[in-house]
Amino acid sequence: MKKIQLFLAAVVAVMMTSCVNFKTEATVDVEVLKAGKPVADIEVYKFKDNGLGEGTTLYKSNASAHVKTNGAGVAHFDLKSPDDLDPSNVAGVELSDASTFFFCTYNAENTRNSLVSVKVKTGDKQKVQLIIDDQPRGEED
């Protein structure tokens, strides 16, 4: 009897995973600029807004991913289901999901020095600019 229950549980698990299509659901290219010029080889960190807003971006350890910019100063992020967005196809039914993401860079002291927010929905291919501000706080003109 236990073998039959185990077999049925395995069959149900296989059937459920075959109904959900996990894949890249959207892409975001983050162009990093400093003094108007692209910045190569800098880490860009991705955060999904979980309802706390940009407060989670104060510490890069909260990031769900990070990518180094290429020679043109662009970091490419593939937003995948189920981690970033909900699956676009569940049991043959097309779904559309939208979420807000934050992209940040940090200076040598691990202080956030740039932030951009973008709302992304299933199927999007977006490009955003992230401008690094290295001016120390309290010394604004």
GROMACS .gro file of C-alpha atoms in nm:
model
  141
    1MET     CA    1   0.000   0.000   0.000
    2LYS     CA    2   0.287   0.238   0.084
    3LYS     CA    3   0.445   0.180  -0.257
    4ILE     CA    4   0.121   0.276  -0.432
    5GLN     CA    5   0.091   0.598  -0.227
    6LEU     CA    6   0.450   0.689  -0.301
    7PHE     CA    7   0.399   0.620  -0.672
    8LEU     CA    8   0.081   0.832  -0.680
    9ALA     CA    9   0.256   1.118  -0.500
   10ALA     CA   10   0.537   1.106  -0.757
   11VAL     CA   11   0.289   1.107  -1.046
   12VAL     CA   12   0.102   1.407  -0.899
   13ALA     CA   13   0.429   1.596  -0.849
   14VAL     CA   14   0.536   1.534  -1.210
   15MET     CA   15   0.194   1.639  -1.340
   16MET     CA   16   0.198   1.963  -1.140
   17THR     CA   17   0.545   2.065  -1.252
   18SER     CA   18   0.458   1.997  -1.615
   19CYS     CA   19   0.161   2.236  -1.591
   20VAL     CA   20   0.373   2.537  -1.491
   21ASN     CA   21   0.613   2.683  -1.743
   22PHE     CA   22   0.918   2.828  -1.563
   23LYS     CA   23   1.121   3.052  -1.793
   24THR     CA   24   1.260   3.399  -1.849
   25GLU     CA   25   0.957   3.624  -1.829
   26ALA     CA   26   1.116   3.968  -1.887
   27THR     CA   27   1.454   4.136  -1.928
   28VAL     CA   28   1.599   4.459  -1.794
   29ASP     CA   29   1.920   4.619  -1.921
   30VAL     CA   30   2.062   4.863  -1.666
   31GLU     CA   31   2.296   5.124  -1.816
   32VAL     CA   32   2.526   5.263  -1.545
   33LEU     CA   33   2.650   5.621  -1.593
   34LYS     CA   34   2.886   5.837  -1.390
   35ALA     CA   35   2.945   6.197  -1.498
   36GLY     CA   36   2.754   6.113  -1.816
   37LYS     CA   37   2.986   5.828  -1.919
   38PRO     CA   38   2.921   5.452  -1.907
   39VAL     CA   39   3.088   5.263  -1.621
   40ALA     CA   40   3.231   4.918  -1.697
   41ASP     CA   41   3.301   4.636  -1.448
   42ILE     CA   42   3.079   4.759  -1.165
   43GLU     CA   43   2.835   4.533  -0.979
   44VAL     CA   44   2.466   4.620  -1.016
   45TYR     CA   45   2.235   4.466  -0.755
   46LYS     CA   46   1.873   4.364  -0.814
   47PHE     CA   47   1.600   4.384  -0.549
   48LYS     CA   48   1.234   4.291  -0.585
   49ASP     CA   49   0.995   4.520  -0.399
   50ASN     CA   50   0.835   4.297  -0.139
   51GLY     CA   51   0.617   4.573   0.000
   52LEU     CA   52   0.888   4.749   0.204
   53GLY     CA   53   0.991   4.986  -0.075
   54GLU     CA   54   1.349   5.092  -0.130
   55GLY     CA   55   1.442   5.033   0.234
   56THR     CA   56   1.557   4.681   0.149
   57THR     CA   57   1.820   4.829  -0.083
   58LEU     CA   58   2.020   4.986   0.200
   59TYR     CA   59   2.210   4.659   0.239
   60LYS     CA   60   2.337   4.480  -0.069
   61SER     CA   61   2.313   4.148   0.117
   62ASN     CA   62   1.933   4.176   0.064
   63ALA     CA   63   1.979   4.161  -0.315
   64SER     CA   64   1.835   3.868  -0.505
   65ALA     CA   65   2.101   3.893  -0.779
   66HIS     CA   66   2.393   4.100  -0.901
   67VAL     CA   67   2.555   4.139  -1.242
   68LYS     CA   68   2.875   4.315  -1.349
   69THR     CA   69   2.842   4.575  -1.626
   70ASN     CA   70   2.999   4.504  -1.964
   71GLY     CA   71   3.233   4.736  -2.157
   72ALA     CA   72   2.939   4.954  -2.259
   73GLY     CA   73   2.831   4.997  -1.896
   74VAL     CA   74   2.526   4.771  -1.926
   75ALA     CA   75   2.421   4.500  -1.682
   76HIS     CA   76   2.170   4.252  -1.829
   77PHE     CA   77   1.912   4.091  -1.598
   78ASP     CA   78   1.682   3.804  -1.696
   79LEU     CA   79   1.374   3.808  -1.473
   80LYS     CA   80   1.258   3.450  -1.439
   81SER     CA   81   0.962   3.270  -1.295
   82PRO     CA   82   0.894   3.181  -1.020
   83ASP     CA   83   1.160   3.383  -0.834
   84ASP     CA   84   1.110   3.724  -0.997
   85LEU     CA   85   0.770   3.704  -1.166
   86ASP     CA   86   0.486   3.456  -1.154
   87PRO     CA   87   0.483   3.200  -1.439
   88SER     CA   88   0.317   3.335  -1.753
   89ASN     CA   89   0.157   3.001  -1.833
   90VAL     CA   90  -0.006   2.775  -1.575
   91ALA     CA   91  -0.195   2.470  -1.700
   92GLY     CA   92  -0.238   2.633  -2.042
   93VAL     CA   93  -0.380   2.957  -1.900
   94GLU     CA   94  -0.187   3.274  -1.988
   95LEU     CA   95  -0.120   3.502  -1.692
   96SER     CA   96   0.033   3.847  -1.668
   97ASP     CA   97   0.232   3.958  -1.365
   98ALA     CA   98   0.389   4.294  -1.281
   99SER     CA   99   0.636   4.379  -1.006
  100THR     CA  100   0.858   4.668  -0.905
  101PHE     CA  101   1.233   4.611  -0.904
  102PHE     CA  102   1.513   4.827  -0.769
  103PHE     CA  103   1.863   4.830  -0.919
  104CYS     CA  104   2.152   4.977  -0.717
  105THR     CA  105   2.527   5.020  -0.700
  106TYR     CA  106   2.739   5.065  -0.387
  107ASN     CA  107   3.064   5.247  -0.316
  108ALA     CA  108   3.376   5.106  -0.145
  109GLU     CA  109   3.218   5.160   0.200
  110ASN     CA  110   2.911   4.953   0.090
  111THR     CA  111   2.692   5.261   0.093
  112ARG     CA  112   2.432   5.280  -0.183
  113ASN     CA  113   2.537   5.547  -0.434
  114SER     CA  114   2.271   5.496  -0.700
  115LEU     CA  115   1.915   5.367  -0.724
  116VAL     CA  116   1.661   5.326  -1.000
  117SER     CA  117   1.315   5.176  -0.972
  118VAL     CA  118   1.131   5.010  -1.261
  119LYS     CA  119   0.792   4.840  -1.290
  120VAL     CA  120   0.825   4.527  -1.502
  121LYS     CA  121   0.551   4.305  -1.636
  122THR     CA  122   0.563   3.971  -1.808
  123GLY     CA  123   0.707   4.002  -2.159
  124ASP     CA  124   0.882   4.336  -2.104
  125LYS     CA  125   1.226   4.417  -2.245
  126GLN     CA  126   1.323   4.734  -2.068
  127LYS     CA  127   1.633   4.953  -2.057
  128VAL     CA  128   1.689   5.193  -1.767
  129GLN     CA  129   1.968   5.431  -1.669
  130LEU     CA  130   2.134   5.418  -1.329
  131ILE     CA  131   2.328   5.734  -1.250
  132ILE     CA  132   2.601   5.708  -0.986
  133ASP     CA  133   2.617   6.004  -0.749
  134ASP     CA  134   2.951   6.008  -0.569
  135GLN     CA  135   2.893   6.345  -0.407
  136PRO     CA  136   2.921   6.299  -0.027
  137ARG     CA  137   2.603   6.361   0.171
  138GLY     CA  138   2.587   6.701   0.338
  139GLU     CA  139   2.814   6.864   0.078
  140GLU     CA  140   2.548   6.942  -0.179
  141ASP     CA  141   2.568   7.271  -0.368
   0.00000   0.00000   0.00000
